[in-house]
Amino acid sequence: MTRNGPLALLYHALFVVFMLAPIVIVCIVAFTPEGYLSLPTHGLSLRWFRTIAQYPEFIRAFWVSIWLGALSSAIALSLSVPAALAIARYRFKGRDALATLFMSPLMIPPVVLGIAFLRFFSLVGLGGTFVGLVLSHVVIVFPFALRLTLASAVGMDRAIEQAAVSLGASDWTVFRRVTLPLILPGLVSGWALAFIQSFDEVTMTVFVAAPGTETLPVRMFLYIQDNIDPLVTSVSASVIALTAIALVALDRLYGLERLLAGRGINEP
Amino acid sequence: MSFLVLRELKKTYGDFVAVEALSLDVQRGEFISLLGPSGCGKTTTLQMVAGFVEPTGGAILLDGHDLVAMKPSRRGLGVVFQSYALFPHMTAAENVAFGLEMQKVGRAERDERVRNALELVGLGGFAERYPRRMSGGQQQRVALARALVIRPHVLLLDEPLSNLDAKLREEMQIELRQIQRTVGTTTILVTHDQSEAMALSDRIVVMNGGRVEQIAAPQEAYERPATPFVAGFLGKTNELSGTARVEGGETRVVIADGRWASRRPIDGAVIASVRPEKIAFADCAAGRLTGLVKTRIFQGNHWLYRIETLAGQVFVIRQNGGEPMPAENDKVGLTWRPEDMALRAADGRR
Ligand SMILES: Nc1ncnc2c1ncn2[C@@H]1O[C@H](COP(=O)(O)OP(=O)(O)O)[C@@H](O)[C@H]1O
Ligand SMILES: [Mg+2]
């Protein structure tokens, strides 16, 4: 490994500061005792964290986001497995077209998708429902789930499955006992990435969500349109804290580097 | 009828012929090697037997039953892949047990057979190891145990030793041969290494460009190669141009200043193919092929000579027996027995 020169170090340092500064500032502002957005100059206070409790719609929106992310990611992932295996293994007519189609939600502006879903769902009677929200998020996160599933399906040695077949395993047994365990790390990473995408999505969700099915980011977005008090910063700080706890737990259980790289538990 | 029969087996990819009309009869318990350079269709042939590649034409019969119509999972063949293809999320014992689970073998018998199989390949103490914690040679043995434990009708090995270093490869060759003898499983090995094929097999199938060049016992293929390709592929050989004339029941062969009498009735321009280790040094008597020693290389148990003769350069290998040997720039005569010389017509007729 080569060592970084001073310029490269400076560059990395500036980059990290640039990335972290907004997060750090939000977290500090969350502890302000004042009634407006300001850096706490005299003393820290938990005032705005206590205020969250007076807004049950934030708590509810948080749970909507969690369930929405978990469900839509799981559905997208289970759809991505057969798609990834087919694309990774077989050369067939329209294979490239199919792969492009699956990736296309990435290329459509979320605003356009949002308006399209709004119209579509109200036509089929799903307007403002949680089901509609889940369906729209499945579409949004599918490319991310497919990406990582595809990466692990492509990286797998076909001979391992052939070995199982030669030992007498049926197609389903091969999938359950060999294929699935081997692509599982990719699936876990894909689910995590999809979850983050779903949790994060505002632009499209604003159009699809209705009162009662608002996600946390949408709730916050609507709130800061009318109010400029530090409540959103304390909500943000809470989410950041939960994320940090989740990451530490994941790292302990599984190894974060592995998770993000989609690498197997079996690889060194 | 033979145990395993490949009849006119053929595989094409578009216009490209990967395997062309391959016919082979394998006896029960026999060890057969498919030998040839990379890309000659060995793996394709093996995969057609295993069922992972569908033949374009021809038939495969196992004990009289049509294999092609049978699903790969029903064929009951043991396959060892070049990459070993162990299940990385299972221990050595779990890997070996997999095939028995598929056969619904009971718990007690399964454990017993897994233990025996691991003992057989010398891995008795490694049952609980994961493949990633094993060396290449050990993984190789697990793969072998996994294939053998199901008591396969035929064992198929695709370059199983090519990922091992030279010393380990030699050890594993001896071991593989011994295990195959002990278990008696009919075996087909794919390799591009001629010494491996010769060391292990009862018979060798020499392949080139999708075609079979010769099917013969190792020594026979080496001593009496059917084609120039076989002669060249199975070790070094000298190819010398000369003339032959049938004269009173005998063929007189002339190569530059050397003369031989042969029993092979052949007339006209010929190519004589002689293995370097069959050539002996002698004095420069009349009627003997003579030459000048250009280089002499000591290789421990033998000497490698390059001799410049009127018929071109000739390689000679002599055992290092301790006696004095010709030095560089010595003038020497070269002799070999007529039966050590394979003659063919220079224009390609056989
Ligand atoms: N799926 C395939 N599509 C096209 N050509 C193939 C395919 N599989 C093998 N071949 C070609 O067939 C020839 C024989 O391959 P193979 O049997 O793997 O050779 P080897 O003797 O090295 O094992 C090679 O030239 C290879 O490129
Ligand atoms: Mg091959």
XYZ file of C-alpha atoms and ligand atoms in Angstrom:
646
model
C 0.000 0.000 0.000
C 1.303 3.435 -0.831
C 1.110 6.222 1.697
C -0.886 9.320 1.027
C 1.011 12.517 0.298
C 0.191 15.677 2.308
C -2.021 17.067 -0.456
C -4.011 13.865 -0.683
C -4.420 13.846 3.110
C -5.668 17.421 3.028
C -8.102 16.515 0.290
C -9.461 13.558 2.241
C -9.719 15.656 5.411
C -11.639 18.403 3.614
C -13.908 15.826 2.018
C -14.733 14.221 5.360
C -15.398 17.646 6.926
C -17.645 18.569 4.009
C -19.605 15.342 4.423
C -19.889 15.425 8.191
C -20.338 19.162 8.885
C -24.096 19.341 8.172
C -24.760 16.272 10.326
C -22.658 17.589 13.182
C -24.327 21.000 13.025
C -27.819 19.498 13.027
C -26.916 17.433 16.074
C -25.564 20.453 17.933
C -28.496 22.689 17.064
C -30.840 19.981 18.367
C -29.600 20.741 21.880
C -30.369 24.447 21.744
C -32.529 25.856 24.538
C -33.797 28.646 22.245
C -37.088 28.657 20.345
C -35.445 29.183 17.002
C -32.692 27.496 14.933
C -29.402 28.528 16.577
C -26.166 27.093 17.863
C -26.502 26.613 21.644
C -24.304 29.453 22.999
C -25.332 29.412 26.654
C -26.039 25.883 27.864
C -27.509 22.726 26.351
C -31.075 21.606 26.695
C -33.182 18.536 25.910
C -36.190 20.813 25.436
C -36.705 19.968 21.758
C -36.314 16.237 22.328
C -39.103 16.422 24.930
C -41.200 18.366 22.434
C -41.172 15.381 20.018
C -43.460 13.573 22.451
C -46.114 16.254 21.909
C -46.225 15.423 18.213
C -47.437 11.803 17.942
C -47.652 12.210 14.155
C -43.819 12.219 14.077
C -43.706 8.946 15.988
C -46.363 7.465 13.728
C -44.529 8.700 10.609
C -41.361 7.080 11.935
C -43.093 3.698 12.174
C -44.669 4.145 8.755
C -41.165 4.734 7.358
C -39.763 1.672 9.130
C -42.541 -0.650 7.959
C -42.576 0.818 4.489
C -38.806 0.386 4.125
C -38.789 -3.138 5.520
C -41.729 -4.337 3.445
C -40.910 -2.706 0.141
C -37.266 -3.825 0.414
C -38.276 -7.388 1.198
C -40.723 -7.492 -1.717
C -38.234 -5.894 -4.110
C -35.598 -8.369 -2.988
C -37.745 -11.447 -3.481
C -38.581 -10.191 -6.973
C -34.938 -9.458 -7.709
C -33.696 -12.997 -6.983
C -35.297 -14.774 -9.966
C -34.583 -11.747 -12.173
C -30.913 -11.684 -11.142
C -30.459 -15.446 -11.588
C -31.991 -15.302 -15.071
C -29.911 -12.317 -16.151
C -26.721 -13.719 -14.649
C -27.031 -17.164 -16.192
C -28.875 -17.243 -19.420
C -28.293 -15.570 -22.745
C -31.757 -15.013 -24.128
C -33.481 -12.650 -26.514
C -34.301 -9.345 -24.848
C -31.926 -9.975 -21.941
C -30.317 -6.554 -22.234
C -33.680 -4.871 -22.698
C -34.948 -6.577 -19.558
C -31.914 -5.527 -17.539
C -32.382 -1.936 -18.698
C -36.079 -2.036 -17.864
C -35.313 -3.223 -14.330
C -32.847 -0.391 -13.841
C -35.097 2.258 -15.417
C -36.669 3.642 -12.196
C -33.225 5.120 -11.528
C -33.477 7.187 -14.693
C -36.987 8.579 -14.298
C -37.129 11.765 -12.208
C -38.915 10.996 -8.910
C -41.312 13.904 -9.493
C -42.528 12.296 -12.688
C -42.908 8.937 -10.958
C -44.744 10.606 -8.092
C -47.315 12.264 -10.342
C -47.722 9.066 -12.360
C -48.346 6.999 -9.218
C -50.741 9.631 -7.851
C -52.897 9.374 -10.978
C -52.572 5.609 -11.283
C -53.392 4.822 -7.650
C -56.441 7.072 -7.587
C -57.651 5.348 -10.785
C -57.359 1.852 -9.295
C -58.592 2.941 -5.872
C -55.291 2.738 -4.012
C -54.892 6.507 -3.618
C -53.406 7.465 -0.253
C -53.258 3.868 1.016
C -50.311 2.149 2.651
C -50.494 -0.569 -0.011
C -50.035 2.055 -2.721
C -47.106 3.515 -0.810
C -45.455 0.083 -0.553
C -45.990 -0.618 -4.273
C -44.472 2.703 -5.289
C -41.465 2.105 -3.027
C -40.972 -1.406 -4.405
C -40.501 0.225 -7.811
C -38.098 2.840 -6.442
C -35.870 0.442 -4.487
C -35.958 -2.463 -6.937
C -32.884 -1.349 -8.934
C -30.833 -1.194 -5.741
C -31.940 -4.643 -4.622
C -31.294 -6.042 -8.101
C -27.837 -4.501 -8.313
C -26.486 -6.323 -5.270
C -28.369 -9.561 -5.915
C -27.021 -9.564 -9.447
C -23.468 -8.946 -8.229
C -23.568 -11.986 -5.956
C -25.323 -14.174 -8.540
C -22.741 -13.308 -11.191
C -19.862 -13.943 -8.786
C -21.002 -17.449 -7.954
C -19.200 -20.500 -9.379
C -21.784 -22.467 -11.381
C -19.797 -25.622 -10.724
C -20.910 -25.490 -7.073
C -24.535 -25.874 -8.105
C -23.605 -28.508 -10.679
C -21.834 -30.422 -7.924
C -25.063 -30.431 -5.911
C -27.018 -31.598 -8.972
C -24.565 -34.411 -9.647
C -25.050 -35.537 -6.035
C -28.746 -35.981 -6.721
C -30.283 -32.677 -5.607
C -33.485 -31.466 -7.275
C -33.693 -27.915 -8.642
C -35.525 -26.680 -5.571
C -33.071 -28.378 -3.187
C -30.138 -26.851 -5.045
C -31.711 -23.424 -4.689
C -32.551 -23.834 -1.010
C -29.397 -25.604 0.169
C -26.747 -24.083 -2.083
C -27.742 -21.078 -4.223
C -29.644 -19.162 -1.551
C -27.024 -19.512 1.207
C -24.334 -18.430 -1.240
C -26.103 -15.286 -2.433
C -27.465 -14.484 1.037
C -24.764 -11.895 1.878
C -25.683 -10.058 -1.321
C -29.351 -10.254 -0.369
C -28.723 -8.824 3.100
C -26.695 -5.962 1.635
C -29.325 -5.405 -1.040
C -32.065 -5.284 1.577
C -30.115 -2.793 3.702
C -29.383 -0.544 0.738
C -32.997 -0.725 -0.443
C -34.235 0.073 3.060
C -32.050 3.169 3.228
C -33.298 4.297 -0.188
C -36.904 3.861 0.874
C -36.397 5.577 4.235
C -34.755 8.482 2.467
C -37.234 9.004 -0.366
C -39.164 12.317 -0.234
C -39.678 13.689 -3.715
C -41.914 10.922 -4.979
C -43.427 10.010 -1.616
C -44.808 13.531 -1.107
C -47.165 12.863 -4.002
C -48.193 9.360 -2.970
C -48.509 9.723 0.809
C -51.694 11.017 2.400
C -52.359 12.124 5.990
C -51.973 8.934 8.013
C -49.507 7.345 5.616
C -46.885 10.072 5.719
C -43.331 8.888 6.069
C -40.967 10.596 8.499
C -39.095 12.647 5.869
C -42.413 13.756 4.348
C -43.767 14.704 7.795
C -40.598 16.732 8.480
C -40.753 18.357 5.066
C -44.355 19.412 5.623
C -43.527 20.641 9.143
C -40.689 22.946 8.114
C -42.890 24.536 5.496
C -44.936 26.118 8.316
C -42.534 26.203 11.263
C -38.932 27.165 11.718
C -38.266 25.863 15.183
C -35.536 23.331 16.118
C -37.976 20.388 16.337
C -36.794 18.969 12.995
C -33.208 19.070 14.213
C -34.012 17.050 17.315
C -35.976 14.558 15.190
C -33.020 14.345 12.811
C -30.596 13.872 15.687
C -32.773 11.045 17.026
C -32.795 9.318 13.645
C -29.024 9.747 13.396
C -28.600 8.230 16.854
C -30.833 5.260 15.975
C -28.904 4.739 12.739
C -25.620 4.781 14.622
C -26.907 2.230 17.140
C -28.176 0.014 14.304
C -24.837 0.232 12.499
C -22.870 -0.690 15.622
C -25.185 -3.629 16.265
C -24.863 -4.792 12.651
C -21.111 -4.465 12.798
C -20.986 -6.591 15.954
C -23.284 -9.229 14.482
C -22.098 -9.400 10.945
C -19.245 -7.069 10.053
C -20.126 -3.800 8.417
C -17.504 -3.926 5.711
C -18.854 -7.269 4.556
C -22.388 -5.986 4.556
C -21.652 -2.924 2.468
C -19.436 -4.817 0.043
C -22.044 -7.572 -0.316
C -19.376 -10.126 0.424
C -19.970 -13.649 1.649
C -19.690 -14.840 5.213
C -17.566 -17.590 3.750
C -14.953 -15.388 2.243
C -11.914 -14.465 4.270
C -21.348 -54.735 -24.053
C -19.073 -52.281 -22.346
C -20.092 -50.594 -19.105
C -20.017 -47.063 -20.488
C -20.381 -46.436 -24.198
C -19.990 -43.107 -25.980
C -21.197 -43.514 -29.534
C -20.526 -40.876 -32.196
C -20.878 -38.230 -29.509
C -20.930 -34.745 -30.987
C -21.222 -31.159 -29.780
C -21.346 -28.055 -31.914
C -21.702 -24.417 -30.909
C -23.134 -22.729 -34.006
C -20.648 -23.576 -36.747
C -17.916 -24.433 -34.272
C -17.367 -28.142 -33.681
C -16.241 -28.649 -30.073
C -16.408 -32.459 -30.118
C -16.627 -34.490 -33.305
C -18.048 -38.028 -33.451
C -16.302 -39.344 -30.361
C -16.700 -43.066 -29.798
C -15.343 -44.789 -26.724
C -16.013 -48.034 -24.884
C -15.149 -48.058 -21.206
C -14.958 -51.307 -19.245
C -16.186 -51.606 -15.674
C -13.448 -50.498 -13.263
C -11.321 -48.995 -15.990
C -9.380 -45.737 -15.567
C -9.584 -43.688 -18.768
C -7.910 -40.334 -19.423
C -9.040 -37.784 -21.978
C -5.772 -36.108 -22.910
C -5.189 -33.166 -25.191
C -4.246 -29.505 -25.390
C -6.490 -26.824 -23.942
C -9.648 -26.258 -25.995
C -9.674 -29.692 -27.645
C -13.073 -30.615 -26.199
C -12.174 -32.687 -23.129
C -14.350 -30.789 -20.652
C -17.216 -30.645 -23.133
C -17.072 -34.438 -23.492
C -17.022 -34.946 -19.727
C -19.879 -32.480 -19.233
C -21.980 -34.339 -21.782
C -21.518 -37.512 -19.738
C -22.300 -35.623 -16.524
C -25.362 -34.059 -18.170
C -24.461 -30.373 -17.943
C -23.940 -30.023 -21.686
C -26.484 -31.452 -24.076
C -24.975 -33.408 -26.977
C -25.749 -32.241 -30.512
C -25.719 -35.852 -31.634
C -24.755 -39.366 -30.656
C -25.530 -41.544 -27.666
C -24.229 -42.274 -24.183
C -25.084 -45.651 -22.689
C -24.397 -46.642 -19.105
C -24.832 -50.344 -18.513
C -27.098 -50.390 -21.552
C -29.302 -47.482 -20.403
C -29.548 -44.239 -22.338
C -27.946 -41.511 -20.215
C -28.802 -38.558 -22.456
C -32.507 -38.893 -21.671
C -31.768 -38.936 -17.930
C -31.638 -35.815 -15.735
C -28.140 -35.016 -14.446
C -29.358 -35.454 -10.876
C -30.543 -38.999 -11.639
C -27.379 -40.242 -13.339
C -25.562 -41.249 -10.173
C -22.172 -40.039 -11.358
C -19.490 -38.582 -9.102
C -18.040 -35.359 -10.451
C -14.879 -33.605 -9.258
C -14.498 -30.143 -10.744
C -11.306 -28.282 -11.526
C -12.291 -25.568 -9.015
C -13.298 -28.342 -6.517
C -16.703 -26.609 -6.209
C -17.034 -27.441 -2.519
C -20.018 -25.954 -0.694
C -18.260 -23.106 1.127
C -20.937 -22.821 3.814
C -20.627 -26.452 4.870
C -17.889 -28.300 6.761
C -15.915 -31.087 5.126
C -18.234 -33.651 6.730
C -21.365 -31.766 5.639
C -20.000 -31.517 2.109
C -19.423 -35.261 1.988
C -22.777 -36.018 3.639
C -24.759 -33.961 1.084
C -25.037 -36.708 -1.532
C -26.091 -39.256 1.098
C -28.775 -36.886 2.391
C -30.106 -36.634 -1.152
C -30.251 -40.446 -1.251
C -32.115 -40.393 2.094
C -29.495 -42.573 3.738
C -30.218 -42.928 7.478
C -28.345 -40.869 10.041
C -26.192 -43.628 11.503
C -25.146 -45.126 8.184
C -24.530 -41.654 6.800
C -22.152 -40.684 9.604
C -20.342 -43.967 9.213
C -19.903 -43.606 5.457
C -18.843 -39.961 5.724
C -16.203 -40.930 8.272
C -14.934 -43.768 6.084
C -14.808 -41.563 3.003
C -12.799 -38.902 4.827
C -10.461 -41.604 6.191
C -10.030 -42.956 2.667
C -8.694 -39.638 1.419
C -6.584 -39.144 4.551
C -8.706 -36.393 6.134
C -9.969 -38.262 9.187
C -9.239 -35.344 11.504
C -10.706 -32.604 9.315
C -14.410 -33.398 9.430
C -15.420 -30.114 11.093
C -13.214 -27.820 8.996
C -14.680 -25.360 6.536
C -13.224 -25.417 3.007
C -11.767 -21.921 3.366
C -9.596 -23.190 6.221
C -8.121 -25.966 4.081
C -5.223 -26.085 1.636
C -5.796 -26.753 -2.064
C -4.726 -30.363 -1.667
C -7.112 -30.902 1.244
C -10.033 -29.300 -0.600
C -9.220 -31.567 -3.503
C -9.495 -34.601 -1.238
C -12.822 -33.447 0.207
C -14.133 -33.069 -3.344
C -12.956 -36.611 -4.107
C -14.523 -38.009 -0.929
C -17.785 -36.195 -1.681
C -17.916 -37.741 -5.161
C -16.920 -41.249 -4.026
C -19.168 -41.537 -0.965
C -22.324 -41.881 -3.084
C -20.739 -44.965 -4.707
C -21.073 -43.477 -8.180
C -21.397 -45.632 -11.282
C -18.656 -43.561 -12.859
C -16.246 -41.032 -11.379
C -15.644 -37.984 -13.586
C -12.583 -35.861 -12.835
C -11.941 -32.583 -14.669
C -8.298 -31.544 -14.295
C -8.500 -32.311 -10.580
C -4.802 -31.830 -9.927
C -4.020 -28.834 -12.107
C -4.359 -26.304 -9.275
C -1.788 -28.061 -7.086
C 1.945 -27.415 -7.078
C 4.223 -29.922 -8.802
C 5.281 -31.912 -5.750
C 1.791 -32.221 -4.279
C 0.452 -33.119 -7.723
C 2.779 -36.099 -7.931
C 1.773 -37.290 -4.455
C -1.905 -36.900 -5.281
C -1.435 -38.834 -8.539
C -0.114 -41.820 -6.656
C -2.858 -41.495 -4.063
C -5.603 -41.080 -6.657
C -4.422 -44.181 -8.463
C -4.355 -46.136 -5.218
C -7.823 -44.964 -4.137
C -9.268 -45.803 -7.538
C -7.733 -49.282 -7.338
C -9.107 -49.790 -3.811
C -12.631 -48.630 -4.607
C -12.662 -49.981 -8.146
C -14.836 -47.173 -9.518
C -14.867 -46.719 -13.271
C -13.103 -43.392 -13.797
C -12.762 -40.820 -16.553
C -10.093 -38.195 -15.986
C -9.635 -35.064 -18.070
C -6.123 -33.656 -18.240
C -3.763 -31.754 -20.509
C -0.738 -33.202 -18.689
C 0.602 -36.197 -20.604
C 2.675 -37.516 -17.712
C -0.386 -37.437 -15.462
C -2.450 -39.312 -18.038
C 0.252 -41.909 -18.519
C 0.855 -42.353 -14.791
C -2.799 -42.914 -13.924
C -4.667 -44.519 -16.776
C -5.380 -47.949 -18.124
C -6.071 -46.312 -21.453
C -5.598 -42.826 -22.865
C -7.848 -41.035 -25.333
C -5.631 -38.501 -27.092
C -7.761 -35.656 -28.467
C -6.969 -32.766 -30.770
C -9.336 -30.122 -32.111
C -12.446 -32.064 -31.086
C -11.274 -35.318 -32.696
C -9.860 -38.501 -31.226
C -6.314 -39.118 -32.457
C -5.690 -42.401 -30.682
C -7.169 -44.608 -27.978
C -4.572 -46.906 -26.479
C -2.790 -48.022 -23.328
C -0.239 -45.389 -22.227
C 2.819 -47.385 -23.210
C 1.349 -48.345 -26.547
C 0.439 -44.735 -27.388
C 3.921 -43.665 -26.384
C 5.814 -46.379 -28.234
C 3.560 -46.592 -31.268
C 1.848 -43.245 -31.692
C -0.865 -43.452 -34.342
C -0.353 -39.903 -35.603
C 2.433 -37.317 -35.558
C 0.272 -35.301 -33.152
C 0.243 -38.136 -30.630
C 3.982 -38.650 -31.032
C 4.617 -34.976 -30.368
C 2.114 -34.609 -27.546
C 3.272 -37.641 -25.546
C 6.785 -36.395 -24.862
C 9.721 -35.298 -26.992
C 10.448 -37.023 -30.236
C 12.916 -36.662 -33.126
C 11.454 -36.451 -36.613
C 14.039 -37.353 -39.265
C 13.604 -37.360 -43.038
C 14.941 -40.300 -45.021
C 14.151 -42.771 -47.777
C 12.979 -46.371 -47.672
C 13.102 -49.159 -50.233
C 11.673 -52.661 -50.016
C 14.349 -55.153 -50.998
C 13.891 -58.896 -50.716
C 11.322 -59.012 -47.883
C 13.100 -56.277 -45.968
C 12.866 -52.506 -45.964
C 16.166 -50.614 -46.191
C 15.914 -47.232 -44.533
C 18.488 -44.526 -45.226
C 18.689 -41.415 -43.068
C 21.603 -39.191 -44.146
C 24.679 -41.381 -43.589
C 22.808 -43.913 -41.438
C 21.226 -47.190 -42.537
C 18.606 -49.422 -40.911
C 16.749 -52.554 -41.832
C 13.048 -52.505 -40.969
C 10.177 -54.946 -41.311
C 7.634 -52.266 -42.159
C 6.895 -52.432 -45.889
C 7.138 -48.829 -47.008
C 8.656 -47.236 -50.083
C 9.860 -43.735 -50.951
C 10.409 -40.642 -48.841
C 9.720 -41.316 -45.157
C 9.731 -39.576 -41.802
C 11.249 -41.587 -38.975
C 10.143 -40.715 -35.467
C 12.511 -41.757 -32.651
C 12.207 -40.991 -28.930
C 15.362 -39.294 -27.544
C 15.839 -41.926 -24.827
C 15.916 -44.739 -27.414
C 19.061 -43.381 -29.078
C 22.453 -44.712 -27.991
C 25.970 -43.440 -28.668
C 28.430 -45.545 -30.646
C 31.604 -45.038 -32.672
C 31.412 -43.499 -36.132
C 31.409 -46.770 -38.075
C 30.316 -46.843 -41.716
C 26.531 -46.920 -42.223
C 25.863 -45.165 -38.948
C 24.262 -41.733 -38.531
C 27.030 -39.437 -37.291
C 26.955 -35.975 -35.797
C 28.631 -33.371 -33.653
C 27.670 -32.741 -30.025
C 26.493 -29.104 -29.932
C 25.217 -28.898 -26.334
C 25.134 -31.211 -23.368
C 22.954 -30.417 -20.368
C 23.177 -32.231 -17.064
C 19.742 -32.852 -15.499
C 20.588 -34.951 -12.455
C 19.389 -38.415 -13.355
C 19.979 -37.939 -17.053
C 21.920 -36.011 -19.733
C 20.205 -34.104 -22.505
C 22.214 -33.863 -25.750
C 21.645 -31.814 -28.872
C 23.511 -33.362 -31.803
C 23.980 -31.737 -35.198
C 23.680 -34.429 -37.933
C 23.283 -34.383 -41.688
C 19.590 -35.174 -41.135
C 19.132 -32.147 -38.868
C 19.392 -31.794 -35.128
C 18.730 -34.800 -32.939
C 17.922 -34.821 -29.222
C 19.333 -37.659 -27.170
C 18.582 -38.477 -23.540
C 20.982 -40.807 -21.721
C 20.635 -42.062 -18.178
C 23.327 -40.809 -15.838
C 24.919 -44.163 -14.973
C 28.248 -42.708 -13.907
C 30.191 -43.869 -16.991
C 32.082 -41.315 -19.141
C 29.815 -39.532 -21.634
C 30.620 -37.704 -24.906
C 31.548 -34.054 -24.371
C 30.602 -30.984 -26.397
C 32.238 -30.869 -29.856
C 32.853 -34.652 -29.828
C 32.003 -36.506 -32.991
C 29.583 -39.374 -32.253
C 27.677 -42.138 -34.014
C 23.972 -42.625 -33.214
C 22.186 -45.993 -33.147
C 18.720 -47.230 -32.302
C 16.859 -50.460 -32.793
C 14.664 -50.505 -35.896
C 11.602 -51.297 -33.760
C 12.119 -48.058 -31.797
C 11.639 -46.080 -34.989
C 8.092 -45.230 -36.168
C 8.083 -44.805 -39.955
C 5.506 -42.932 -41.982
C 5.414 -41.690 -45.558
C 6.674 -38.128 -45.857
C 3.632 -37.045 -47.889
C 1.276 -37.789 -45.007
C 0.126 -41.287 -46.017
C 0.391 -43.745 -43.179
N -20.727 -22.606 -24.152
C -19.849 -22.552 -25.173
N -20.080 -21.764 -26.234
C -19.212 -21.699 -27.271
N -18.057 -22.388 -27.326
C -17.750 -23.185 -26.302
C -18.623 -23.312 -25.160
N -18.052 -24.185 -24.299
C -16.885 -24.568 -24.855
N -16.701 -23.972 -26.050
C -15.552 -24.172 -26.950
O -15.397 -25.547 -27.184
C -14.018 -25.883 -27.220
C -13.744 -27.022 -26.272
O -13.859 -26.550 -24.958
P -13.502 -27.472 -23.715
O -14.227 -28.754 -23.838
O -13.742 -26.668 -22.490
O -11.945 -27.689 -23.913
P -10.886 -28.373 -22.954
O -10.329 -29.495 -23.753
O -9.846 -27.329 -22.688
O -11.576 -28.807 -21.715
C -13.241 -24.620 -26.877
O -12.712 -24.088 -28.072
C -14.273 -23.713 -26.294
O -13.980 -22.378 -26.607
Mg -11.217 -28.130 -19.681
